């Protein structure tokens, strides 16, 4: 484990800032007492905690701008926060810094059915957008499993994906325009209601920037027509590798399923116990492959997928026979994290993406590493796009287990890079994977990231210490890494 | 097929003035006039990797677009953003740098939506890798997508990885005789329904629409929508001529006349502008031919879009829509961070970049 991030701010500055903040928001919206700050000390990555100087619950744009200006003037770091469901510590506070909560920005400003767009505030929950669009036969396609809770501001910051993003894209493919406040309080509109805008594609840079370039104040999103029907095939395999090959076979057959997900045996066991989705508990892996579209199209595609799956060695195939059954099959997959959470005191969720052809090697190595570190691991896999979520189970109350778990996780991430993949597919780098950035990127590339950041936030006050390590940080990590390599 | 990266890097490091990066020159007409010594990037070519079942192709910048398209077609796959080539020799580096997408853009996405990774030589000749060959990757800022459409002003794209998709199982093209207003309304309504529309074009009171997808879906949509069915060969010819701007609309007044591209919200009504109009992308892209003034720029801005002087006309007032001051400052800082000496394709996009 490494140190929590903290800024060196003297007492006079702290006091001056706090009294300014008190002039910007009502007393109830400025939290400074320990017991009030406690709920904000971490996000979904609970292994890292840090109490901030203050939490500000801003209610409108002018308050956000005033808070940013005050912090900027005093040189105090700011961490934007949505629902705090992030899994990489992106919203973990910075010591002596301010947490700027966007939770009060909960309004859906406009649904335009003809233009197929939704204009929403950043604190709107992902699922609320699809609910609001439903009467028009439309929905917001990216559907992270946390969609009941997570906010669109967080989705934009992490470039979140969901189980349907193989066909419908990630957040970056579904955002048209953002209204953003920069650290100095300047407001900038990025993107437009058209399909592109003049100049550089700043939208691509802002999405996935982990709250380090600006604070999202408003987002215009693309809505997608709801398919007439959807159906899912559940296939069981007695070998994980066979299941992985089946995924390649489906794609080779020219099919892009609406969803293509895999779970290994430990994951299905945990899930079945929790949601009773009817999963095959004896299978080494199960695959969920969804088709959506017109009734004729779905019938054709489901038949084609079943034929491929059978040929690829599926032991058993079940096709959902009703919407209720389809949702039940998915409920298990969507509840995979909390389900694993029930069978272990703590877990770490990894998020590497790998070229699928290396799946066999990677899963074998993960199993070996599990033995080496003496920890259990369940694997949930966005199989269609190669995004693997090993869930490492541990108990933080057992001395040393958390270090073993983070060590195990680090090795999995490095393995993802070794096979030509990446350390994070959708959860972000945050604090959790900041050291593995040194493995994936060269010194020059990291310098380029810092330079890019400086174009938006020259003083480095927005979410400092996250996502992009400093060169010094990396040389220390490489030293420790090689020392470790020498002794094991 | 030698690796010219080192040579390019040396050229960039040794440069004392502006360098003009050129693939095949097929898009020399686009943007502000190229200036500086020409750096020929076309020799750095070849498909480096193609994994049909991973849906990704990686190629060096000078690889001809045609070569990539035929490699993909052999495995029944395609570049879904349907890029124009504007000449037989177009290279993939130029396709990504120009960031131009074709008829399928409104439904499939644009160049940037499919770029997964780049190897980039920055203005100091450093070789930087961003993104990769996998579909989901949020490690670090998404520089690869930023590079798409940056017109070579941030670096020389030496290699690029692109997501590919299967060719549709079936296609059908329908034609309707309709005035512009009616066509705009219909295109927007249809886009709100789960129909497999993959391209639209309205010109001369005629709306042409392409359906792509599973055979049954295409057939049922085509009988539901009606219209006149265009024969397959004629349809293929039509969509190619539209993509390559060889369609009669574009050919009408020769290369010197102004051709404006307006990118607007699809629901914007017919724009009140002199000159002929061709509408694509379900209403989101409008081509205006002729007219010498800046009127298209103002018209696009009024409805929340922007206008580009795409070909011909008087480029002295700039080709692209001017940026607001804050956005402009960010652009300048980004340019400086990738190309501190300001030598790569200087001025091609905006005078100060
Ligand atoms: C059970 C569970 C399942 C999950 N499943 C998925 C999944 O399927 N796919 C997936 O991609 N993720 C998933 N996640 C991760 C997480 O839900 C997403 O990353 C989500 O987008 C975070 O949203 P949030 O509102 O909770 O953001 P937070 O955790 O509050 O913040 C995340 C980051 O966004 C920044 N941020 C928040 N709001 C703003 C704003 N307005 N402007 C600028 N920056 C901002 C923060 O500074 C931080 O860096 C899951 C998490 C859990 C707990």
PDB file of C-alpha atoms in Angstrom, chain A residues 112 114-116 137-138 158-159 165-166 170 172-173 182 184 186-189 192-205 208-210 212-213 225-228 248 251-256 294 296-297 300 353-357 382 384-385 387 420-429 437 440-441 444-445 447-449 451-453 455-456 468, chain B residues 51-55 77 105-107 112-114 126-131 133-143 145-146 148-150 153-154 163 165-167 169 185 187-189 191-194 196 213-217 220 261 263-267 281-282 284-285 304-306 320-321 323-324 326-327 329-331 333-335 337-338 349-350 353:
ATOM      1  CA  UNK A 112     -35.850  15.836 -26.933  1.00  0.00           C
ATOM      2  CA  UNK A 114     -37.116  14.030 -32.117  1.00  0.00           C
ATOM      3  CA  UNK A 115     -33.405  14.877 -31.721  1.00  0.00           C
ATOM      4  CA  UNK A 116     -32.944  11.760 -29.539  1.00  0.00           C
ATOM      5  CA  UNK A 137     -39.232   4.496 -26.914  1.00  0.00           C
ATOM      6  CA  UNK A 138     -35.664   5.639 -26.245  1.00  0.00           C
ATOM      7  CA  UNK A 158     -14.482   7.284 -16.003  1.00  0.00           C
ATOM      8  CA  UNK A 159     -15.740   6.632 -19.570  1.00  0.00           C
ATOM      9  CA  UNK A 165     -21.200  -1.626 -24.899  1.00  0.00           C
ATOM     10  CA  UNK A 166     -19.822  -4.113 -27.434  1.00  0.00           C
ATOM     11  CA  UNK A 170     -18.952   3.312 -24.145  1.00  0.00           C
ATOM     12  CA  UNK A 172     -17.410   8.324 -25.101  1.00  0.00           C
ATOM     13  CA  UNK A 173     -19.625   7.117 -27.956  1.00  0.00           C
ATOM     14  CA  UNK A 182     -12.310  24.742 -15.343  1.00  0.00           C
ATOM     15  CA  UNK A 184     -10.061  28.895 -12.585  1.00  0.00           C
ATOM     16  CA  UNK A 186     -13.955  29.620 -16.627  1.00  0.00           C
ATOM     17  CA  UNK A 187     -16.848  27.802 -18.284  1.00  0.00           C
ATOM     18  CA  UNK A 188     -16.335  25.989 -21.550  1.00  0.00           C
ATOM     19  CA  UNK A 189     -18.734  24.103 -23.797  1.00  0.00           C
ATOM     20  CA  UNK A 192     -22.201  20.375 -29.663  1.00  0.00           C
ATOM     21  CA  UNK A 193     -25.707  19.249 -30.494  1.00  0.00           C
ATOM     22  CA  UNK A 194     -24.318  18.455 -33.955  1.00  0.00           C
ATOM     23  CA  UNK A 195     -22.285  15.288 -34.493  1.00  0.00           C
ATOM     24  CA  UNK A 196     -18.917  17.059 -34.368  1.00  0.00           C
ATOM     25  CA  UNK A 197     -17.440  20.463 -33.651  1.00  0.00           C
ATOM     26  CA  UNK A 198     -14.647  22.655 -34.939  1.00  0.00           C
ATOM     27  CA  UNK A 199     -11.105  22.145 -33.696  1.00  0.00           C
ATOM     28  CA  UNK A 200      -9.655  19.302 -31.653  1.00  0.00           C
ATOM     29  CA  UNK A 201     -11.883  16.595 -30.254  1.00  0.00           C
ATOM     30  CA  UNK A 202     -11.781  17.861 -26.682  1.00  0.00           C
ATOM     31  CA  UNK A 203     -14.787  15.723 -25.854  1.00  0.00           C
ATOM     32  CA  UNK A 204     -12.627  12.619 -26.289  1.00  0.00           C
ATOM     33  CA  UNK A 205     -10.076  14.050 -23.876  1.00  0.00           C
ATOM     34  CA  UNK A 208     -12.322   9.390 -19.131  1.00  0.00           C
ATOM     35  CA  UNK A 209     -10.202  12.170 -17.634  1.00  0.00           C
ATOM     36  CA  UNK A 210     -11.076  11.114 -14.055  1.00  0.00           C
ATOM     37  CA  UNK A 212      -8.629  15.934 -13.519  1.00  0.00           C
ATOM     38  CA  UNK A 213      -9.379  18.434 -16.283  1.00  0.00           C
ATOM     39  CA  UNK A 225     -34.261   3.659 -29.898  1.00  0.00           C
ATOM     40  CA  UNK A 226     -35.280   0.768 -27.725  1.00  0.00           C
ATOM     41  CA  UNK A 227     -35.076  -2.465 -29.698  1.00  0.00           C
ATOM     42  CA  UNK A 228     -38.442  -4.172 -30.178  1.00  0.00           C
ATOM     43  CA  UNK A 248     -14.171 -15.598 -30.935  1.00  0.00           C
ATOM     44  CA  UNK A 251     -17.524 -12.768 -33.780  1.00  0.00           C
ATOM     45  CA  UNK A 252     -15.921 -14.699 -36.625  1.00  0.00           C
ATOM     46  CA  UNK A 253     -19.446 -15.619 -37.741  1.00  0.00           C
ATOM     47  CA  UNK A 254     -20.098 -11.917 -38.324  1.00  0.00           C
ATOM     48  CA  UNK A 255     -22.292 -11.427 -35.274  1.00  0.00           C
ATOM     49  CA  UNK A 256     -21.965  -8.511 -32.851  1.00  0.00           C
ATOM     50  CA  UNK A 294     -36.834  -6.793 -34.643  1.00  0.00           C
ATOM     51  CA  UNK A 296     -37.332 -11.649 -37.097  1.00  0.00           C
ATOM     52  CA  UNK A 297     -33.793 -10.383 -36.679  1.00  0.00           C
ATOM     53  CA  UNK A 300     -32.308 -15.287 -36.891  1.00  0.00           C
ATOM     54  CA  UNK A 353      -8.432  -5.546 -20.852  1.00  0.00           C
ATOM     55  CA  UNK A 354      -6.603  -8.190 -22.853  1.00  0.00           C
ATOM     56  CA  UNK A 355      -6.587  -9.311 -26.461  1.00  0.00           C
ATOM     57  CA  UNK A 356      -8.982 -12.235 -26.158  1.00  0.00           C
ATOM     58  CA  UNK A 357      -6.592 -14.680 -27.806  1.00  0.00           C
ATOM     59  CA  UNK A 382     -16.953  -8.608 -20.495  1.00  0.00           C
ATOM     60  CA  UNK A 384     -16.925  -9.532 -26.140  1.00  0.00           C
ATOM     61  CA  UNK A 385     -14.461  -6.729 -25.606  1.00  0.00           C
ATOM     62  CA  UNK A 387     -12.380  -6.596 -20.331  1.00  0.00           C
ATOM     63  CA  UNK A 420      -0.586  -6.376 -25.033  1.00  0.00           C
ATOM     64  CA  UNK A 421      -3.603  -5.159 -23.090  1.00  0.00           C
ATOM     65  CA  UNK A 422      -4.210  -2.401 -20.581  1.00  0.00           C
ATOM     66  CA  UNK A 423      -4.437  -2.025 -16.810  1.00  0.00           C
ATOM     67  CA  UNK A 424      -7.923  -0.556 -16.920  1.00  0.00           C
ATOM     68  CA  UNK A 425     -10.816  -0.976 -19.318  1.00  0.00           C
ATOM     69  CA  UNK A 426     -13.523   1.046 -17.595  1.00  0.00           C
ATOM     70  CA  UNK A 427     -12.921   1.686 -13.892  1.00  0.00           C
ATOM     71  CA  UNK A 428     -10.114   4.183 -14.254  1.00  0.00           C
ATOM     72  CA  UNK A 429      -6.642   4.412 -12.794  1.00  0.00           C
ATOM     73  CA  UNK A 437       0.822   3.317 -15.133  1.00  0.00           C
ATOM     74  CA  UNK A 440       2.182   0.653 -19.238  1.00  0.00           C
ATOM     75  CA  UNK A 441       3.664   4.024 -20.212  1.00  0.00           C
ATOM     76  CA  UNK A 444       7.851  10.551 -22.289  1.00  0.00           C
ATOM     77  CA  UNK A 445       4.257   9.373 -22.521  1.00  0.00           C
ATOM     78  CA  UNK A 447       5.162  13.674 -19.533  1.00  0.00           C
ATOM     79  CA  UNK A 448       2.773  14.129 -22.433  1.00  0.00           C
ATOM     80  CA  UNK A 449      -0.151  13.367 -20.107  1.00  0.00           C
ATOM     81  CA  UNK A 451       1.463  18.504 -20.359  1.00  0.00           C
ATOM     82  CA  UNK A 452      -2.057  17.786 -21.561  1.00  0.00           C
ATOM     83  CA  UNK A 453      -3.364  18.235 -18.049  1.00  0.00           C
ATOM     84  CA  UNK A 455      -3.526  22.889 -20.761  1.00  0.00           C
ATOM     85  CA  UNK A 456      -6.641  22.649 -18.563  1.00  0.00           C
ATOM     86  CA  UNK A 468      -0.930   9.912 -13.894  1.00  0.00           C
TER      87      UNK A 468
ATOM     88  CA  UNK B  51      -7.194  -9.972 -35.852  1.00  0.00           C
ATOM     89  CA  UNK B  52     -10.665 -10.474 -37.320  1.00  0.00           C
ATOM     90  CA  UNK B  53     -12.022 -12.128 -34.186  1.00  0.00           C
ATOM     91  CA  UNK B  54     -10.714  -9.300 -31.984  1.00  0.00           C
ATOM     92  CA  UNK B  55     -12.201  -6.759 -34.416  1.00  0.00           C
ATOM     93  CA  UNK B  77     -15.366  -6.939 -42.341  1.00  0.00           C
ATOM     94  CA  UNK B 105     -21.391   8.081 -39.795  1.00  0.00           C
ATOM     95  CA  UNK B 106     -24.721   9.066 -38.239  1.00  0.00           C
ATOM     96  CA  UNK B 107     -25.522   5.529 -37.164  1.00  0.00           C
ATOM     97  CA  UNK B 112     -12.575   8.899 -33.664  1.00  0.00           C
ATOM     98  CA  UNK B 113     -15.182   6.442 -32.411  1.00  0.00           C
ATOM     99  CA  UNK B 114     -13.186   3.594 -33.958  1.00  0.00           C
ATOM    100  CA  UNK B 126       9.640  11.422 -29.641  1.00  0.00           C
ATOM    101  CA  UNK B 127       7.744   8.230 -30.392  1.00  0.00           C
ATOM    102  CA  UNK B 128       4.748   7.993 -28.066  1.00  0.00           C
ATOM    103  CA  UNK B 129       2.177   5.211 -27.829  1.00  0.00           C
ATOM    104  CA  UNK B 130      -1.371   5.910 -26.673  1.00  0.00           C
ATOM    105  CA  UNK B 131      -4.282   3.522 -26.408  1.00  0.00           C
ATOM    106  CA  UNK B 133      -5.314  -2.792 -29.711  1.00  0.00           C
ATOM    107  CA  UNK B 134      -8.125  -3.430 -27.246  1.00  0.00           C
ATOM    108  CA  UNK B 135     -11.628  -1.998 -27.350  1.00  0.00           C
ATOM    109  CA  UNK B 136     -11.818  -0.764 -23.792  1.00  0.00           C
ATOM    110  CA  UNK B 137      -8.943   1.206 -22.403  1.00  0.00           C
ATOM    111  CA  UNK B 138      -9.116   4.106 -19.976  1.00  0.00           C
ATOM    112  CA  UNK B 139      -5.484   4.199 -18.853  1.00  0.00           C
ATOM    113  CA  UNK B 140      -4.367   7.793 -19.280  1.00  0.00           C
ATOM    114  CA  UNK B 141      -6.098  10.525 -21.263  1.00  0.00           C
ATOM    115  CA  UNK B 142      -7.615   9.368 -24.529  1.00  0.00           C
ATOM    116  CA  UNK B 143      -4.985  10.924 -26.780  1.00  0.00           C
ATOM    117  CA  UNK B 145      -9.099   9.887 -30.217  1.00  0.00           C
ATOM    118  CA  UNK B 146      -7.840  13.458 -29.827  1.00  0.00           C
ATOM    119  CA  UNK B 148      -8.277  11.807 -35.016  1.00  0.00           C
ATOM    120  CA  UNK B 149      -9.162  14.930 -36.961  1.00  0.00           C
ATOM    121  CA  UNK B 150      -6.265  16.993 -35.594  1.00  0.00           C
ATOM    122  CA  UNK B 153      -0.924  19.432 -35.980  1.00  0.00           C
ATOM    123  CA  UNK B 154      -0.180  17.407 -32.830  1.00  0.00           C
ATOM    124  CA  UNK B 163     -11.810  -1.201 -34.506  1.00  0.00           C
ATOM    125  CA  UNK B 165     -16.999  -4.440 -37.765  1.00  0.00           C
ATOM    126  CA  UNK B 166     -18.563  -7.254 -39.759  1.00  0.00           C
ATOM    127  CA  UNK B 167     -20.085  -6.344 -43.112  1.00  0.00           C
ATOM    128  CA  UNK B 169     -25.529  -9.469 -43.950  1.00  0.00           C
ATOM    129  CA  UNK B 185     -38.701  15.426 -40.502  1.00  0.00           C
ATOM    130  CA  UNK B 187     -35.190  11.148 -41.242  1.00  0.00           C
ATOM    131  CA  UNK B 188     -35.404  12.301 -37.641  1.00  0.00           C
ATOM    132  CA  UNK B 189     -38.547  10.297 -36.945  1.00  0.00           C
ATOM    133  CA  UNK B 191     -33.893   7.580 -36.471  1.00  0.00           C
ATOM    134  CA  UNK B 192     -35.978   7.450 -33.302  1.00  0.00           C
ATOM    135  CA  UNK B 193     -37.302   4.014 -34.222  1.00  0.00           C
ATOM    136  CA  UNK B 194     -35.427   0.733 -34.109  1.00  0.00           C
ATOM    137  CA  UNK B 196     -31.630  -0.559 -39.492  1.00  0.00           C
ATOM    138  CA  UNK B 213     -28.366  -5.463 -41.174  1.00  0.00           C
ATOM    139  CA  UNK B 214     -29.795  -8.926 -40.841  1.00  0.00           C
ATOM    140  CA  UNK B 215     -31.689 -10.036 -43.960  1.00  0.00           C
ATOM    141  CA  UNK B 216     -35.052 -10.258 -42.222  1.00  0.00           C
ATOM    142  CA  UNK B 217     -34.672  -6.852 -40.561  1.00  0.00           C
ATOM    143  CA  UNK B 220     -39.288  -5.951 -42.995  1.00  0.00           C
ATOM    144  CA  UNK B 261     -19.902  21.583 -45.020  1.00  0.00           C
ATOM    145  CA  UNK B 263     -22.448  20.219 -39.195  1.00  0.00           C
ATOM    146  CA  UNK B 264     -25.729  20.999 -37.417  1.00  0.00           C
ATOM    147  CA  UNK B 265     -28.227  19.372 -35.073  1.00  0.00           C
ATOM    148  CA  UNK B 266     -30.186  16.923 -37.228  1.00  0.00           C
ATOM    149  CA  UNK B 267     -33.507  18.522 -36.310  1.00  0.00           C
ATOM    150  CA  UNK B 281     -26.371  11.958 -41.813  1.00  0.00           C
ATOM    151  CA  UNK B 282     -30.080  12.111 -41.051  1.00  0.00           C
ATOM    152  CA  UNK B 284     -26.775  16.433 -39.258  1.00  0.00           C
ATOM    153  CA  UNK B 285     -24.519  17.170 -42.230  1.00  0.00           C
ATOM    154  CA  UNK B 304     -25.825  25.408 -32.714  1.00  0.00           C
ATOM    155  CA  UNK B 305     -23.502  23.926 -35.319  1.00  0.00           C
ATOM    156  CA  UNK B 306     -20.409  24.939 -37.258  1.00  0.00           C
ATOM    157  CA  UNK B 320     -12.862  26.283 -39.896  1.00  0.00           C
ATOM    158  CA  UNK B 321     -15.323  27.959 -37.549  1.00  0.00           C
ATOM    159  CA  UNK B 323     -13.234  29.067 -31.562  1.00  0.00           C
ATOM    160  CA  UNK B 324     -14.361  30.865 -28.426  1.00  0.00           C
ATOM    161  CA  UNK B 326     -11.312  29.732 -23.673  1.00  0.00           C
ATOM    162  CA  UNK B 327     -11.392  26.858 -26.174  1.00  0.00           C
ATOM    163  CA  UNK B 329      -6.502  28.985 -25.261  1.00  0.00           C
ATOM    164  CA  UNK B 330      -6.821  25.245 -24.560  1.00  0.00           C
ATOM    165  CA  UNK B 331      -6.054  24.494 -28.215  1.00  0.00           C
ATOM    166  CA  UNK B 333      -1.713  25.002 -24.922  1.00  0.00           C
ATOM    167  CA  UNK B 334      -2.366  21.513 -26.299  1.00  0.00           C
ATOM    168  CA  UNK B 335      -0.513  22.343 -29.490  1.00  0.00           C
ATOM    169  CA  UNK B 337       2.499  20.592 -25.293  1.00  0.00           C
ATOM    170  CA  UNK B 338       2.761  18.208 -28.259  1.00  0.00           C
ATOM    171  CA  UNK B 349      -6.206  23.981 -38.929  1.00  0.00           C
ATOM    172  CA  UNK B 350      -6.004  27.473 -37.405  1.00  0.00           C
ATOM    173  CA  UNK B 353      -1.791  26.135 -34.236  1.00  0.00           C
TER     174      UNK B 353
END
